């Protein structure tokens, strides 16, 4: 006969074993695959903040430039792998929506988001996070050494003195490149914009497959002018680069970093939680550390090197129209300028 102490001990061991086997199941998190074009140095802060308030969900990032992420999502249309698309241009999300690839959802607190910074449908297919716009990174040290003047306008860059001294993002790869092109079209009309880009092309050294890289290369002194966007310009300047952040006087092309739920997700509830979090006070305060204009206006703050009239400099943009003409614009751009594209 077994002793009572032995039976109790065996029961304790069995209970412990049961708890050990149960622990992984109870602790298992929902993995949310999020396709993004957010800058790599932003990802950790957003992931940590979301997961702290949603401990049962883990973000798994799939990151690349806007154009590449957009192309990948379109290629995967019939075999979707993303649960959420976050930090990708609203013009790209409008294109995905036109292809039936997004799940409309009204996140909690949607009424606080400015109407111009969200999809107009109700419920919206996508919701904006923050505005990012074109800026010029101008290396004043190299410019002085080479006798090159500081530009004030876009059309200043047509001066032959800038020949071989300008780099900009490739619009098929980079959202920043695409919003630069569509911004010029919005400012001047298509014919005048193509004429400008023909002239600019004469001075371009290379079209790079990243919105950040032209600014980084200018900051390093390899080129005098890098057409980029304000976040990267401010980061380079804060790290001591000898650059000026210039917002040309004619206006600024721009787009919205936005978020949407991808149709086909098997984690809809978790995806909705991320959409909800993306427009919370906490999220807006994080975006406002990086960008001057956020989708809930009360959280916009004045950032270093950003003009006080920044919002007024943004050209009028129609994200639906940008999406519809994207393929035609990129095809025409490629025919004219692909010869100076950086190797992939």
PDB file of N, CA and C in Angstrom, residues 258-321:
ATOM      1  N   UNK A 258      -0.059  56.111 -42.885  1.00  0.00           N
ATOM      2  CA  UNK A 258      -1.405  55.672 -42.535  1.00  0.00           C
ATOM      3  C   UNK A 258      -1.430  54.209 -42.146  1.00  0.00           C
ATOM      4  N   UNK A 259      -2.582  53.770 -41.666  1.00  0.00           N
ATOM      5  CA  UNK A 259      -2.739  52.393 -41.191  1.00  0.00           C
ATOM      6  C   UNK A 259      -4.053  51.823 -41.706  1.00  0.00           C
ATOM      7  N   UNK A 260      -4.040  50.522 -42.015  1.00  0.00           N
ATOM      8  CA  UNK A 260      -5.242  49.843 -42.498  1.00  0.00           C
ATOM      9  C   UNK A 260      -5.146  48.362 -42.170  1.00  0.00           C
ATOM     10  N   UNK A 261      -6.296  47.715 -42.117  1.00  0.00           N
ATOM     11  CA  UNK A 261      -6.360  46.268 -41.915  1.00  0.00           C
ATOM     12  C   UNK A 261      -6.391  45.588 -43.279  1.00  0.00           C
ATOM     13  N   UNK A 262      -5.545  44.579 -43.443  1.00  0.00           N
ATOM     14  CA  UNK A 262      -5.452  43.871 -44.720  1.00  0.00           C
ATOM     15  C   UNK A 262      -6.533  42.798 -44.798  1.00  0.00           C
ATOM     16  N   UNK A 263      -7.258  42.797 -45.904  1.00  0.00           N
ATOM     17  CA  UNK A 263      -8.290  41.772 -46.088  1.00  0.00           C
ATOM     18  C   UNK A 263      -7.642  40.392 -46.165  1.00  0.00           C
ATOM     19  N   UNK A 264      -8.225  39.455 -45.483  1.00  0.00           N
ATOM     20  CA  UNK A 264      -7.669  38.109 -45.440  1.00  0.00           C
ATOM     21  C   UNK A 264      -6.983  37.793 -44.131  1.00  0.00           C
ATOM     22  N   UNK A 265      -6.838  38.802 -43.261  1.00  0.00           N
ATOM     23  CA  UNK A 265      -6.224  38.540 -41.967  1.00  0.00           C
ATOM     24  C   UNK A 265      -7.015  37.496 -41.186  1.00  0.00           C
ATOM     25  N   UNK A 266      -6.282  36.637 -40.497  1.00  0.00           N
ATOM     26  CA  UNK A 266      -6.912  35.658 -39.613  1.00  0.00           C
ATOM     27  C   UNK A 266      -6.865  36.132 -38.160  1.00  0.00           C
ATOM     28  N   UNK A 267      -6.399  37.355 -37.988  1.00  0.00           N
ATOM     29  CA  UNK A 267      -6.273  37.935 -36.645  1.00  0.00           C
ATOM     30  C   UNK A 267      -7.006  39.283 -36.587  1.00  0.00           C
ATOM     31  N   UNK A 268      -8.270  39.260 -36.988  1.00  0.00           N
ATOM     32  CA  UNK A 268      -9.015  40.507 -37.133  1.00  0.00           C
ATOM     33  C   UNK A 268      -9.125  41.278 -35.827  1.00  0.00           C
ATOM     34  N   UNK A 269      -9.419  40.598 -34.730  1.00  0.00           N
ATOM     35  CA  UNK A 269      -9.574  41.291 -33.447  1.00  0.00           C
ATOM     36  C   UNK A 269      -8.280  41.991 -33.044  1.00  0.00           C
ATOM     37  N   UNK A 270      -7.150  41.297 -33.225  1.00  0.00           N
ATOM     38  CA  UNK A 270      -5.856  41.900 -32.887  1.00  0.00           C
ATOM     39  C   UNK A 270      -5.539  43.058 -33.821  1.00  0.00           C
ATOM     40  N   UNK A 271      -5.877  42.923 -35.090  1.00  0.00           N
ATOM     41  CA  UNK A 271      -5.648  43.995 -36.057  1.00  0.00           C
ATOM     42  C   UNK A 271      -6.464  45.238 -35.684  1.00  0.00           C
ATOM     43  N   UNK A 272      -7.677  45.018 -35.229  1.00  0.00           N
ATOM     44  CA  UNK A 272      -8.506  46.147 -34.796  1.00  0.00           C
ATOM     45  C   UNK A 272      -7.917  46.819 -33.561  1.00  0.00           C
ATOM     46  N   UNK A 273      -7.316  46.029 -32.686  1.00  0.00           N
ATOM     47  CA  UNK A 273      -6.669  46.613 -31.502  1.00  0.00           C
ATOM     48  C   UNK A 273      -5.517  47.532 -31.914  1.00  0.00           C
ATOM     49  N   UNK A 274      -4.754  47.124 -32.927  1.00  0.00           N
ATOM     50  CA  UNK A 274      -3.663  47.971 -33.397  1.00  0.00           C
ATOM     51  C   UNK A 274      -4.203  49.241 -34.053  1.00  0.00           C
ATOM     52  N   UNK A 275      -5.270  49.115 -34.817  1.00  0.00           N
ATOM     53  CA  UNK A 275      -5.911  50.298 -35.409  1.00  0.00           C
ATOM     54  C   UNK A 275      -6.384  51.250 -34.309  1.00  0.00           C
ATOM     55  N   UNK A 276      -7.004  50.701 -33.270  1.00  0.00           N
ATOM     56  CA  UNK A 276      -7.467  51.532 -32.148  1.00  0.00           C
ATOM     57  C   UNK A 276      -6.289  52.270 -31.511  1.00  0.00           C
ATOM     58  N   UNK A 277      -5.203  51.521 -31.251  1.00  0.00           N
ATOM     59  CA  UNK A 277      -4.048  52.122 -30.580  1.00  0.00           C
ATOM     60  C   UNK A 277      -3.412  53.203 -31.440  1.00  0.00           C
ATOM     61  N   UNK A 278      -3.427  53.021 -32.755  1.00  0.00           N
ATOM     62  CA  UNK A 278      -2.715  53.919 -33.666  1.00  0.00           C
ATOM     63  C   UNK A 278      -3.216  55.351 -33.637  1.00  0.00           C
ATOM     64  N   UNK A 279      -4.426  55.576 -33.100  1.00  0.00           N
ATOM     65  CA  UNK A 279      -4.907  56.965 -33.008  1.00  0.00           C
ATOM     66  C   UNK A 279      -5.143  57.387 -31.553  1.00  0.00           C
ATOM     67  N   UNK A 280      -4.539  56.668 -30.620  1.00  0.00           N
ATOM     68  CA  UNK A 280      -4.629  57.067 -29.215  1.00  0.00           C
ATOM     69  C   UNK A 280      -3.739  58.272 -28.938  1.00  0.00           C
ATOM     70  N   UNK A 281      -3.932  58.872 -27.763  1.00  0.00           N
ATOM     71  CA  UNK A 281      -3.062  59.975 -27.342  1.00  0.00           C
ATOM     72  C   UNK A 281      -1.605  59.525 -27.338  1.00  0.00           C
ATOM     73  N   UNK A 282      -1.361  58.326 -26.805  1.00  0.00           N
ATOM     74  CA  UNK A 282       0.009  57.826 -26.699  1.00  0.00           C
ATOM     75  C   UNK A 282       0.671  57.728 -28.070  1.00  0.00           C
ATOM     76  N   UNK A 283      -0.056  57.169 -29.037  1.00  0.00           N
ATOM     77  CA  UNK A 283       0.508  57.014 -30.376  1.00  0.00           C
ATOM     78  C   UNK A 283       0.780  58.372 -31.012  1.00  0.00           C
ATOM     79  N   UNK A 284      -0.172  59.291 -30.894  1.00  0.00           N
ATOM     80  CA  UNK A 284       0.008  60.614 -31.493  1.00  0.00           C
ATOM     81  C   UNK A 284       1.209  61.345 -30.895  1.00  0.00           C
ATOM     82  N   UNK A 285       1.415  61.169 -29.607  1.00  0.00           N
ATOM     83  CA  UNK A 285       2.567  61.809 -28.966  1.00  0.00           C
ATOM     84  C   UNK A 285       3.885  61.223 -29.476  1.00  0.00           C
ATOM     85  N   UNK A 286       3.886  59.931 -29.788  1.00  0.00           N
ATOM     86  CA  UNK A 286       5.082  59.315 -30.366  1.00  0.00           C
ATOM     87  C   UNK A 286       5.322  59.835 -31.782  1.00  0.00           C
ATOM     88  N   UNK A 287       4.263  59.918 -32.596  1.00  0.00           N
ATOM     89  CA  UNK A 287       4.423  60.435 -33.951  1.00  0.00           C
ATOM     90  C   UNK A 287       4.935  61.875 -33.919  1.00  0.00           C
ATOM     91  N   UNK A 288       4.417  62.655 -32.959  1.00  0.00           N
ATOM     92  CA  UNK A 288       4.755  64.081 -32.885  1.00  0.00           C
ATOM     93  C   UNK A 288       6.220  64.322 -32.546  1.00  0.00           C
ATOM     94  N   UNK A 289       6.915  63.296 -32.051  1.00  0.00           N
ATOM     95  CA  UNK A 289       8.357  63.436 -31.830  1.00  0.00           C
ATOM     96  C   UNK A 289       9.120  63.425 -33.151  1.00  0.00           C
ATOM     97  N   UNK A 290       8.464  62.906 -34.196  1.00  0.00           N
ATOM     98  CA  UNK A 290       9.128  62.717 -35.483  1.00  0.00           C
ATOM     99  C   UNK A 290       8.619  63.636 -36.591  1.00  0.00           C
ATOM    100  N   UNK A 291       7.342  64.036 -36.499  1.00  0.00           N
ATOM    101  CA  UNK A 291       6.728  64.803 -37.578  1.00  0.00           C
ATOM    102  C   UNK A 291       5.952  65.994 -37.020  1.00  0.00           C
ATOM    103  N   UNK A 292       5.931  67.079 -37.806  1.00  0.00           N
ATOM    104  CA  UNK A 292       5.351  68.339 -37.331  1.00  0.00           C
ATOM    105  C   UNK A 292       3.834  68.327 -37.323  1.00  0.00           C
ATOM    106  N   UNK A 293       3.213  67.515 -38.172  1.00  0.00           N
ATOM    107  CA  UNK A 293       1.755  67.477 -38.268  1.00  0.00           C
ATOM    108  C   UNK A 293       1.297  66.044 -38.057  1.00  0.00           C
ATOM    109  N   UNK A 294       0.422  65.835 -37.068  1.00  0.00           N
ATOM    110  CA  UNK A 294      -0.139  64.509 -36.822  1.00  0.00           C
ATOM    111  C   UNK A 294      -1.645  64.559 -37.049  1.00  0.00           C
ATOM    112  N   UNK A 295      -2.246  63.372 -37.162  1.00  0.00           N
ATOM    113  CA  UNK A 295      -3.635  63.281 -37.610  1.00  0.00           C
ATOM    114  C   UNK A 295      -4.648  63.820 -36.605  1.00  0.00           C
ATOM    115  N   UNK A 296      -4.290  63.825 -35.327  1.00  0.00           N
ATOM    116  CA  UNK A 296      -5.122  64.471 -34.299  1.00  0.00           C
ATOM    117  C   UNK A 296      -4.423  65.792 -33.978  1.00  0.00           C
ATOM    118  N   UNK A 297      -4.924  66.913 -34.508  1.00  0.00           N
ATOM    119  CA  UNK A 297      -4.161  68.171 -34.525  1.00  0.00           C
ATOM    120  C   UNK A 297      -3.683  68.659 -33.168  1.00  0.00           C
ATOM    121  N   UNK A 298      -4.418  68.369 -32.107  1.00  0.00           N
ATOM    122  CA  UNK A 298      -4.045  68.900 -30.798  1.00  0.00           C
ATOM    123  C   UNK A 298      -2.684  68.369 -30.329  1.00  0.00           C
ATOM    124  N   UNK A 299      -2.190  67.298 -30.946  1.00  0.00           N
ATOM    125  CA  UNK A 299      -0.909  66.726 -30.536  1.00  0.00           C
ATOM    126  C   UNK A 299       0.254  67.168 -31.426  1.00  0.00           C
ATOM    127  N   UNK A 300      -0.013  67.980 -32.433  1.00  0.00           N
ATOM    128  CA  UNK A 300       1.072  68.512 -33.257  1.00  0.00           C
ATOM    129  C   UNK A 300       1.889  69.499 -32.434  1.00  0.00           C
ATOM    130  N   UNK A 301       3.215  69.427 -32.550  1.00  0.00           N
ATOM    131  CA  UNK A 301       4.091  70.322 -31.795  1.00  0.00           C
ATOM    132  C   UNK A 301       5.105  70.940 -32.753  1.00  0.00           C
ATOM    133  N   UNK A 302       5.658  72.059 -32.344  1.00  0.00           N
ATOM    134  CA  UNK A 302       6.681  72.716 -33.143  1.00  0.00           C
ATOM    135  C   UNK A 302       8.010  71.985 -32.986  1.00  0.00           C
ATOM    136  N   UNK A 303       8.542  71.490 -34.087  1.00  0.00           N
ATOM    137  CA  UNK A 303       9.797  70.748 -34.067  1.00  0.00           C
ATOM    138  C   UNK A 303      10.948  71.647 -34.522  1.00  0.00           C
ATOM    139  N   UNK A 304      12.168  71.327 -34.095  1.00  0.00           N
ATOM    140  CA  UNK A 304      13.326  72.091 -34.552  1.00  0.00           C
ATOM    141  C   UNK A 304      13.438  72.063 -36.074  1.00  0.00           C
ATOM    142  N   UNK A 305      13.833  73.201 -36.653  1.00  0.00           N
ATOM    143  CA  UNK A 305      14.110  73.336 -38.086  1.00  0.00           C
ATOM    144  C   UNK A 305      12.872  73.267 -38.975  1.00  0.00           C
ATOM    145  N   UNK A 306      11.684  73.216 -38.376  1.00  0.00           N
ATOM    146  CA  UNK A 306      10.434  73.177 -39.140  1.00  0.00           C
ATOM    147  C   UNK A 306       9.791  74.557 -39.082  1.00  0.00           C
ATOM    148  N   UNK A 307       9.439  75.174 -40.209  1.00  0.00           N
ATOM    149  CA  UNK A 307       8.832  76.509 -40.169  1.00  0.00           C
ATOM    150  C   UNK A 307       7.462  76.484 -39.499  1.00  0.00           C
ATOM    151  N   UNK A 308       7.109  77.580 -38.868  1.00  0.00           N
ATOM    152  CA  UNK A 308       5.825  77.647 -38.156  1.00  0.00           C
ATOM    153  C   UNK A 308       4.635  77.535 -39.111  1.00  0.00           C
ATOM    154  N   UNK A 309       4.836  77.886 -40.376  1.00  0.00           N
ATOM    155  CA  UNK A 309       3.746  77.805 -41.355  1.00  0.00           C
ATOM    156  C   UNK A 309       3.824  76.523 -42.194  1.00  0.00           C
ATOM    157  N   UNK A 310       4.451  75.496 -41.635  1.00  0.00           N
ATOM    158  CA  UNK A 310       4.659  74.237 -42.368  1.00  0.00           C
ATOM    159  C   UNK A 310       3.354  73.709 -42.971  1.00  0.00           C
ATOM    160  N   UNK A 311       2.298  73.642 -42.169  1.00  0.00           N
ATOM    161  CA  UNK A 311       1.032  73.071 -42.649  1.00  0.00           C
ATOM    162  C   UNK A 311       0.485  73.860 -43.832  1.00  0.00           C
ATOM    163  N   UNK A 312       0.709  75.175 -43.848  1.00  0.00           N
ATOM    164  CA  UNK A 312       0.206  76.010 -44.937  1.00  0.00           C
ATOM    165  C   UNK A 312       1.023  75.822 -46.223  1.00  0.00           C
ATOM    166  N   UNK A 313       2.225  75.284 -46.106  1.00  0.00           N
ATOM    167  CA  UNK A 313       3.074  75.064 -47.279  1.00  0.00           C
ATOM    168  C   UNK A 313       2.737  73.774 -48.019  1.00  0.00           C
ATOM    169  N   UNK A 314       1.940  72.915 -47.400  1.00  0.00           N
ATOM    170  CA  UNK A 314       1.601  71.636 -48.023  1.00  0.00           C
ATOM    171  C   UNK A 314       0.686  71.874 -49.225  1.00  0.00           C
ATOM    172  N   UNK A 315       1.054  71.330 -50.381  1.00  0.00           N
ATOM    173  CA  UNK A 315       0.226  71.501 -51.572  1.00  0.00           C
ATOM    174  C   UNK A 315      -1.068  70.699 -51.413  1.00  0.00           C
ATOM    175  N   UNK A 316      -2.088  71.052 -52.179  1.00  0.00           N
ATOM    176  CA  UNK A 316      -3.344  70.311 -52.122  1.00  0.00           C
ATOM    177  C   UNK A 316      -3.149  68.958 -52.795  1.00  0.00           C
ATOM    178  N   UNK A 317      -3.460  67.899 -52.043  1.00  0.00           N
ATOM    179  CA  UNK A 317      -3.288  66.546 -52.561  1.00  0.00           C
ATOM    180  C   UNK A 317      -4.599  65.778 -52.466  1.00  0.00           C
ATOM    181  N   UNK A 318      -4.864  64.960 -53.467  1.00  0.00           N
ATOM    182  CA  UNK A 318      -6.016  64.066 -53.495  1.00  0.00           C
ATOM    183  C   UNK A 318      -5.448  62.648 -53.554  1.00  0.00           C
ATOM    184  N   UNK A 319      -5.534  61.915 -52.445  1.00  0.00           N
ATOM    185  CA  UNK A 319      -4.881  60.612 -52.380  1.00  0.00           C
ATOM    186  C   UNK A 319      -5.507  59.605 -53.341  1.00  0.00           C
ATOM    187  N   UNK A 320      -6.816  59.711 -53.543  1.00  0.00           N
ATOM    188  CA  UNK A 320      -7.464  58.834 -54.519  1.00  0.00           C
ATOM    189  C   UNK A 320      -6.946  59.086 -55.923  1.00  0.00           C
ATOM    190  N   UNK A 321      -6.795  60.376 -56.269  1.00  0.00           N
ATOM    191  CA  UNK A 321      -6.276  60.727 -57.592  1.00  0.00           C
ATOM    192  C   UNK A 321      -4.827  60.289 -57.737  1.00  0.00           C
TER     193      UNK A 321
END
